């Protein structure tokens, strides 16, 4: 007996002792049947392949945890602080907003008589005189009277707005400028007054827009002078905004990239963990040759002439997975029309090819052929593939238990060619 193969068999038996779940492999079902036919008792849990999976528990290793933590740290390290905008350095003086109650406004929908229109002009003239004397409060009173007499005049509102600007009351000026523009959307005085008032409040961009419109409608030196103070601040504000828009976009792009890397790291960690679990599970499971035999024995079970001791239809010598040697009645001499051999050793009308009663062709009674090269079976892809087919293995086991059952499998196109091919490899000298 080959000592190396015997050692492999011993290793397999030790593996079965250490973990009976090895026998739950579907490809070893015939081996379980054989052991049970000898009166062996196989643990119930080893029959359930699904249950056996629960025995292969892979705990998360320190490496797995370290990889996950490293990925998390890598992402967290790249987190950035919230962007805090700095103040824009602007030039020009501003005033505190005036929060006094709104001034009296007229009703632009009323009909204005000629008499009231003339009276309104007289009140305006008094206001102009008061302005020239520096009596701004008096000027406001006269202009308010003029507005109430003729509330449809945009010029009256625009003039009062300009006085409020001199009094540093920008909000009051803006209210009058808005009223003037409602009456006349092309009021240059309305845009000019509102633009200057907005500049006084530090509303630089809005002020520049109003002043440019006023300049297009009726250009004057005062508008140009105010724009020279307003536009530099507008440029600084626009540059400041572009800078922080760019920073926010870069920050958002980095956040998106970090998220992408985080998801990739998580996916990689999950993949690596699953791969390690699979490798660990595979290392604990019986490995081996096609056909499901554990231990990776290239030559199958060690050679044991005559099969396993005490086996009525034993496993042949040197055959990985074992096939009946010494079956009572043996296999018939031919598949074509032949019938199974009886207990006396052959089919009706013929004797087993090259063999003696009670065995395989070319064998001694009750044993295995003495001149069989089992490597031919183990190296035959068709046979090894068939041995992993539950239907084929069930048919072979059926014939092993009772050779007379061969007849019912001869019509099976999947089983019959396999049996015939096996018989040809077990055949003795012709």
mmCIF file of C-alpha atoms in Angstrom, residues 23 25-34 393 397:
data_model
loop_
_atom_site.group_PDB
_atom_site.id
_atom_site.type_symbol
_atom_site.label_atom_id
_atom_site.label_comp_id
_atom_site.label_asym_id
_atom_site.label_seq_id
_atom_site.Cartn_x
_atom_site.Cartn_y
_atom_site.Cartn_z
ATOM 1 C CA UNK A 23 -19.499 14.633 5.961
ATOM 2 C CA UNK A 25 -20.740 17.808 1.813
ATOM 3 C CA UNK A 26 -23.308 16.597 -0.790
ATOM 4 C CA UNK A 27 -20.557 14.925 -2.813
ATOM 5 C CA UNK A 28 -19.870 12.592 0.150
ATOM 6 C CA UNK A 29 -23.452 11.350 0.368
ATOM 7 C CA UNK A 30 -22.443 7.946 -1.024
ATOM 8 C CA UNK A 31 -19.686 7.717 1.621
ATOM 9 C CA UNK A 32 -22.217 8.449 4.362
ATOM 10 C CA UNK A 33 -24.488 5.756 2.925
ATOM 11 C CA UNK A 34 -21.572 3.329 2.996
ATOM 12 C CA UNK A 393 -24.414 8.923 -7.960
ATOM 13 C CA UNK A 397 -25.535 3.541 -5.313
#
